[in-house]
mmCIF file of N, CA and C in Angstrom:
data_model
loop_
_atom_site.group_PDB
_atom_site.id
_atom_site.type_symbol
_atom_site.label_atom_id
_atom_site.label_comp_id
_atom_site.label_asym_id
_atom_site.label_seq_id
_atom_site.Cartn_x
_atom_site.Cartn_y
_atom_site.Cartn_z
ATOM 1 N N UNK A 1 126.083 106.926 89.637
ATOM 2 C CA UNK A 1 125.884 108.273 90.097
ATOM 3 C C UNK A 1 127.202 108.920 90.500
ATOM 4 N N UNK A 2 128.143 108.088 90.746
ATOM 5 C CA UNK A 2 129.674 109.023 91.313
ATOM 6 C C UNK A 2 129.857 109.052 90.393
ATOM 7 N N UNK A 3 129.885 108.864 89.150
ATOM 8 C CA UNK A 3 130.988 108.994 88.020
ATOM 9 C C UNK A 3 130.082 110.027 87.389
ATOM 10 N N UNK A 4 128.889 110.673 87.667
ATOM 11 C CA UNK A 4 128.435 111.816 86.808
ATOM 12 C C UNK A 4 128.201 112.475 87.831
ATOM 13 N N UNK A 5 128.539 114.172 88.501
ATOM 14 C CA UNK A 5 128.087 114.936 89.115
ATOM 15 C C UNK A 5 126.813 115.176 89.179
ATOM 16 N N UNK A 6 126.348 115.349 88.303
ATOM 17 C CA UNK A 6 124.505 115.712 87.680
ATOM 18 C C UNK A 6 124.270 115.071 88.052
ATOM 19 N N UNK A 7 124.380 113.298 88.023
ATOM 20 C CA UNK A 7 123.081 112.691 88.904
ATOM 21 C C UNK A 7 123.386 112.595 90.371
ATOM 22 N N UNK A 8 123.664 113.323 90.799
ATOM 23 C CA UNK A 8 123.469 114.093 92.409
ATOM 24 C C UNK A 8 121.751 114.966 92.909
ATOM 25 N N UNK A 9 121.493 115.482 91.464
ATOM 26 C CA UNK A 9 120.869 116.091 91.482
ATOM 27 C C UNK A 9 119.617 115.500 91.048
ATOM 28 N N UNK A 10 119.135 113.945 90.929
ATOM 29 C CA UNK A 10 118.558 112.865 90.883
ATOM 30 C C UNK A 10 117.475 113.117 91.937
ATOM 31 N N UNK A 11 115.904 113.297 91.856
ATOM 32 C CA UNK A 11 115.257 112.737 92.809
ATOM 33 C C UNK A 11 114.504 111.199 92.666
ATOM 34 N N UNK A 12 113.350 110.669 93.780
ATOM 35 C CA UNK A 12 112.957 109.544 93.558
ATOM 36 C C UNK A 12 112.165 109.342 94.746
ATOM 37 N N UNK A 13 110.844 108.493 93.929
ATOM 38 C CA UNK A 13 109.448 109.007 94.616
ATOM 39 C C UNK A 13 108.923 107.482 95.002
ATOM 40 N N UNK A 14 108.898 107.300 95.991
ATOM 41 C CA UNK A 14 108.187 105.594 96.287
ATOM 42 C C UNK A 14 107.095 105.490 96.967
ATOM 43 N N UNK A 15 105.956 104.943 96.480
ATOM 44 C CA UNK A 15 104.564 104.796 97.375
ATOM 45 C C UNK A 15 103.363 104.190 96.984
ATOM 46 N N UNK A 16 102.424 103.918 97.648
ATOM 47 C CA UNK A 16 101.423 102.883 97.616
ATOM 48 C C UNK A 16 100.442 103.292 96.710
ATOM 49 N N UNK A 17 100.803 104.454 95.474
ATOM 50 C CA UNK A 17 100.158 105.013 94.879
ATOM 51 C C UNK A 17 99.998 104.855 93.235
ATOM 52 N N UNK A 18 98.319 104.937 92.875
ATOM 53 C CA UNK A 18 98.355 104.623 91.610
ATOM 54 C C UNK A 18 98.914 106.250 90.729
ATOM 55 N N UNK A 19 98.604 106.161 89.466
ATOM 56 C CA UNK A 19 99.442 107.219 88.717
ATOM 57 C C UNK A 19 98.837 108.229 89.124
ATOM 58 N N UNK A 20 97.415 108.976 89.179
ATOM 59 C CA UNK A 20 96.901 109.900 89.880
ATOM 60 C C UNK A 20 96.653 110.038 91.304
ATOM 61 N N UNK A 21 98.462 109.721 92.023
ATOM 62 C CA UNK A 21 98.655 109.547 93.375
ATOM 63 C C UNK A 21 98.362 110.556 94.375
ATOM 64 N N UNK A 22 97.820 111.944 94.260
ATOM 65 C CA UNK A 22 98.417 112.971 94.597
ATOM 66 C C UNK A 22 96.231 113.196 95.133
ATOM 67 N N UNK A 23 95.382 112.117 94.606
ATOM 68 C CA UNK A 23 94.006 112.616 94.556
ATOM 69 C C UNK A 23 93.467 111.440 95.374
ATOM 70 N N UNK A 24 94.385 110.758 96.172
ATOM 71 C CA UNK A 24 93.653 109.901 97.108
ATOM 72 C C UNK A 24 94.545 108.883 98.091
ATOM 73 N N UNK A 25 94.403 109.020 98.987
ATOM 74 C CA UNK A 25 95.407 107.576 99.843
ATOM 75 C C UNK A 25 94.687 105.768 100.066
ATOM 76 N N UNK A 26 93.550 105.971 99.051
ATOM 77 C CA UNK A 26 93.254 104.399 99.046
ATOM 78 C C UNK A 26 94.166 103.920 97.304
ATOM 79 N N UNK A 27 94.555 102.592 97.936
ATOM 80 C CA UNK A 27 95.032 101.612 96.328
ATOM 81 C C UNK A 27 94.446 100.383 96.700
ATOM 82 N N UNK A 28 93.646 99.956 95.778
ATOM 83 C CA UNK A 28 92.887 99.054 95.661
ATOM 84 C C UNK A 28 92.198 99.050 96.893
ATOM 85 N N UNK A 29 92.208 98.000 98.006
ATOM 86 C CA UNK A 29 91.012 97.663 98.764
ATOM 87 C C UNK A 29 92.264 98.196 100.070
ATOM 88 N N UNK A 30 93.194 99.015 99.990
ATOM 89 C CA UNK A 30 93.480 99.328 101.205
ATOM 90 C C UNK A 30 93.506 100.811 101.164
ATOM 91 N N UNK A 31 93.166 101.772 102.579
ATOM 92 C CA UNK A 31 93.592 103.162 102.639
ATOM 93 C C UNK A 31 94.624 102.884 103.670
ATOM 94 N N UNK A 32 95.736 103.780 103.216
ATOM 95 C CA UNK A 32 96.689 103.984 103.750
ATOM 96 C C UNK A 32 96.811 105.627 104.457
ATOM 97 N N UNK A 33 95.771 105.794 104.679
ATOM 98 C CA UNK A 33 95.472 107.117 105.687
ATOM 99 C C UNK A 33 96.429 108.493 105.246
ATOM 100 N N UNK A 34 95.861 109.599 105.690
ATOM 101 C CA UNK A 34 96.577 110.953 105.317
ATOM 102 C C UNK A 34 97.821 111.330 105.377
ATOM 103 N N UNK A 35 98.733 110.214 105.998
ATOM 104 C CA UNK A 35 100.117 110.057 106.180
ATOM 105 C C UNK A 35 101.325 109.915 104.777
ATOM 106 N N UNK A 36 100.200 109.407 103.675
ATOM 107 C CA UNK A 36 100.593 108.340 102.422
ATOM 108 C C UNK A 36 100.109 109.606 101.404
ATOM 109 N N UNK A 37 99.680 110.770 101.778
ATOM 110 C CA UNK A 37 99.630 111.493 100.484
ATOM 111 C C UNK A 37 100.687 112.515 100.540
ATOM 112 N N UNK A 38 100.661 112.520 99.476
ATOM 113 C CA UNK A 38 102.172 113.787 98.771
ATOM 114 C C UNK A 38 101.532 114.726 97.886
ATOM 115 N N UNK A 39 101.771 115.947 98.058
ATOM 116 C CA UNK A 39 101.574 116.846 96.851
ATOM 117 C C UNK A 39 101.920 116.924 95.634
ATOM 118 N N UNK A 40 102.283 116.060 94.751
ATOM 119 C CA UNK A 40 102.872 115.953 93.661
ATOM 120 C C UNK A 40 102.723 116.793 92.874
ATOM 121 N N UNK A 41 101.945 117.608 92.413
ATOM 122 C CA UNK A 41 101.979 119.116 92.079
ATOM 123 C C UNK A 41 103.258 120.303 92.341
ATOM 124 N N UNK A 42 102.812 119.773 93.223
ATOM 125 C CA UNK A 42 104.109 120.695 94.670
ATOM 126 C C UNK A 42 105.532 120.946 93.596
ATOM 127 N N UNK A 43 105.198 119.372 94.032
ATOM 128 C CA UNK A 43 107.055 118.900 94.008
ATOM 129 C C UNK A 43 107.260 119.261 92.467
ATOM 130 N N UNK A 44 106.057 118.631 91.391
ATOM 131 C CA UNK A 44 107.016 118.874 90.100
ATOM 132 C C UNK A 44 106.984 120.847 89.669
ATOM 133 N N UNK A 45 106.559 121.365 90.313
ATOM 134 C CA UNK A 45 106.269 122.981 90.069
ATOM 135 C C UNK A 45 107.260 123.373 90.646
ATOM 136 N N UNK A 46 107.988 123.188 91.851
ATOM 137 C CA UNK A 46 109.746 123.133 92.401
ATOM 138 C C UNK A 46 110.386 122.916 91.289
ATOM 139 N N UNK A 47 109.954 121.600 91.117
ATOM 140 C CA UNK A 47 110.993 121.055 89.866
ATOM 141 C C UNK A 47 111.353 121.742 88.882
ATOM 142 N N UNK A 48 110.118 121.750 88.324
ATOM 143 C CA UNK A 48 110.279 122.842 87.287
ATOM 144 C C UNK A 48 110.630 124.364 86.936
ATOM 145 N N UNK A 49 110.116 124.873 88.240
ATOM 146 C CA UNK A 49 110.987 126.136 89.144
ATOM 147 C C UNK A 49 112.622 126.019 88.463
ATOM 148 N N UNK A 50 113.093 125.212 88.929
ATOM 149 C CA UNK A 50 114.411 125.266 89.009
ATOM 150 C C UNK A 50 114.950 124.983 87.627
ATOM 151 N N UNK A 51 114.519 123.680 87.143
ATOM 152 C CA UNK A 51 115.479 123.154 85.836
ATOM 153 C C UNK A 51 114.832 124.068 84.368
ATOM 154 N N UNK A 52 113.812 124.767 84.787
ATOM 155 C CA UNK A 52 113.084 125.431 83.553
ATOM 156 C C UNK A 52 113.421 126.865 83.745
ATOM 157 N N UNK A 53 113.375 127.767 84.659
ATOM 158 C CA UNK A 53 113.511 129.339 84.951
ATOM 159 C C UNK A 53 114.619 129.266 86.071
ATOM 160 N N UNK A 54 115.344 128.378 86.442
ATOM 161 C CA UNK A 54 116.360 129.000 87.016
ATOM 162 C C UNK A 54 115.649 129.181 88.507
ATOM 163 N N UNK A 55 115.090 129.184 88.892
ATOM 164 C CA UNK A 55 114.868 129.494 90.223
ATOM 165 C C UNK A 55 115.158 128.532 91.166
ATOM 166 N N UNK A 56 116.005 128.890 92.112
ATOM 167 C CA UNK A 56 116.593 127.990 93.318
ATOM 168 C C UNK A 56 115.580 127.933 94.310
ATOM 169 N N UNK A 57 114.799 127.037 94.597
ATOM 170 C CA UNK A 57 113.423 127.002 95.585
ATOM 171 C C UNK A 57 114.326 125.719 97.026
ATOM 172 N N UNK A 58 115.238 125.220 96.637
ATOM 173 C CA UNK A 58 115.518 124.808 97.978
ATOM 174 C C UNK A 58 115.196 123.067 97.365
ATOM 175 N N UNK A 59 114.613 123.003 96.289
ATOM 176 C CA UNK A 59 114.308 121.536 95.983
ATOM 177 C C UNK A 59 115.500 120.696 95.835
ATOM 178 N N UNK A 60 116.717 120.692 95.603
ATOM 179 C CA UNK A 60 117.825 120.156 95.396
ATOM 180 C C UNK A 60 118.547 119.839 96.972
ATOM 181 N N UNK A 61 118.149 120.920 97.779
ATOM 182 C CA UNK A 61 118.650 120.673 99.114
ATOM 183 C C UNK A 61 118.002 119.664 99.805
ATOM 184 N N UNK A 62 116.738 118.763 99.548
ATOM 185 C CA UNK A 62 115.851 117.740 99.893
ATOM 186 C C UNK A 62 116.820 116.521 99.652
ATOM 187 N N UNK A 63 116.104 115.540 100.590
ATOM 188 C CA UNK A 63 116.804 114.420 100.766
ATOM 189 C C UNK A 63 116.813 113.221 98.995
ATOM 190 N N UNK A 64 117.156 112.920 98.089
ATOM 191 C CA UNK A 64 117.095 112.143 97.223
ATOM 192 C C UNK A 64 116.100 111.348 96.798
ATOM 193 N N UNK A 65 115.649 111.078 98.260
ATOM 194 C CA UNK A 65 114.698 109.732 98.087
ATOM 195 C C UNK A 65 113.956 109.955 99.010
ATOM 196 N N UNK A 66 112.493 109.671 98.219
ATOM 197 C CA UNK A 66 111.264 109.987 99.518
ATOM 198 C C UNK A 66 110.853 108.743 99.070
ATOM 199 N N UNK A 67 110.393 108.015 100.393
ATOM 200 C CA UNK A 67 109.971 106.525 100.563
ATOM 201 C C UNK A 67 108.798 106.544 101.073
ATOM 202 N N UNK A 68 107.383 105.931 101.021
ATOM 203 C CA UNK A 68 106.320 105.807 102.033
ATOM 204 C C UNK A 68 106.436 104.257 102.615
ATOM 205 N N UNK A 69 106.437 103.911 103.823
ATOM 206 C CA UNK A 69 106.720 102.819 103.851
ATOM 207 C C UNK A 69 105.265 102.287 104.893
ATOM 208 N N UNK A 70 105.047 101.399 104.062
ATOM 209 C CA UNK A 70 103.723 100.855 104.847
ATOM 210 C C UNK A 70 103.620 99.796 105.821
ATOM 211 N N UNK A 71 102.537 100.179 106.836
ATOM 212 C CA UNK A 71 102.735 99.280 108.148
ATOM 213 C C UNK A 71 103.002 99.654 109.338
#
């Protein structure tokens, strides 16, 4: 990532979630309560905001890495 500017601009998504993460906080036989859901909608419509029409929504100013960490 130092040797390319652009991947600065890298995000990265970690959590207890199956691929349609965004429609429930149970995985398998555990719920991980309302704490463990993310809008993923959200985020890729920012995303796309920006790298598709140019629009600066503030998504790049977010921290790199969103972690859910369980326990």
């Amino acid at each position: 990532m130092q040797k390319n500017p652009e991947a600065k601009k890298s995000k990265l998504i970690v959590g207890p979630w199956p691929h349609p993460l965004s429609l429930s906080t149970i995985t398998g036989d555990i719920d991980f309560g309302p704490d463990s859901m993310i809008d993923l909608d959200q985020l890729e419509l920012r995303w796309f905001n920006y790298w598709l029409k140019g629009i600066d929504d503030g998504i790049l100013d977010e921290p790199p890495i969103k972690i859910f960490i369980m326990g």
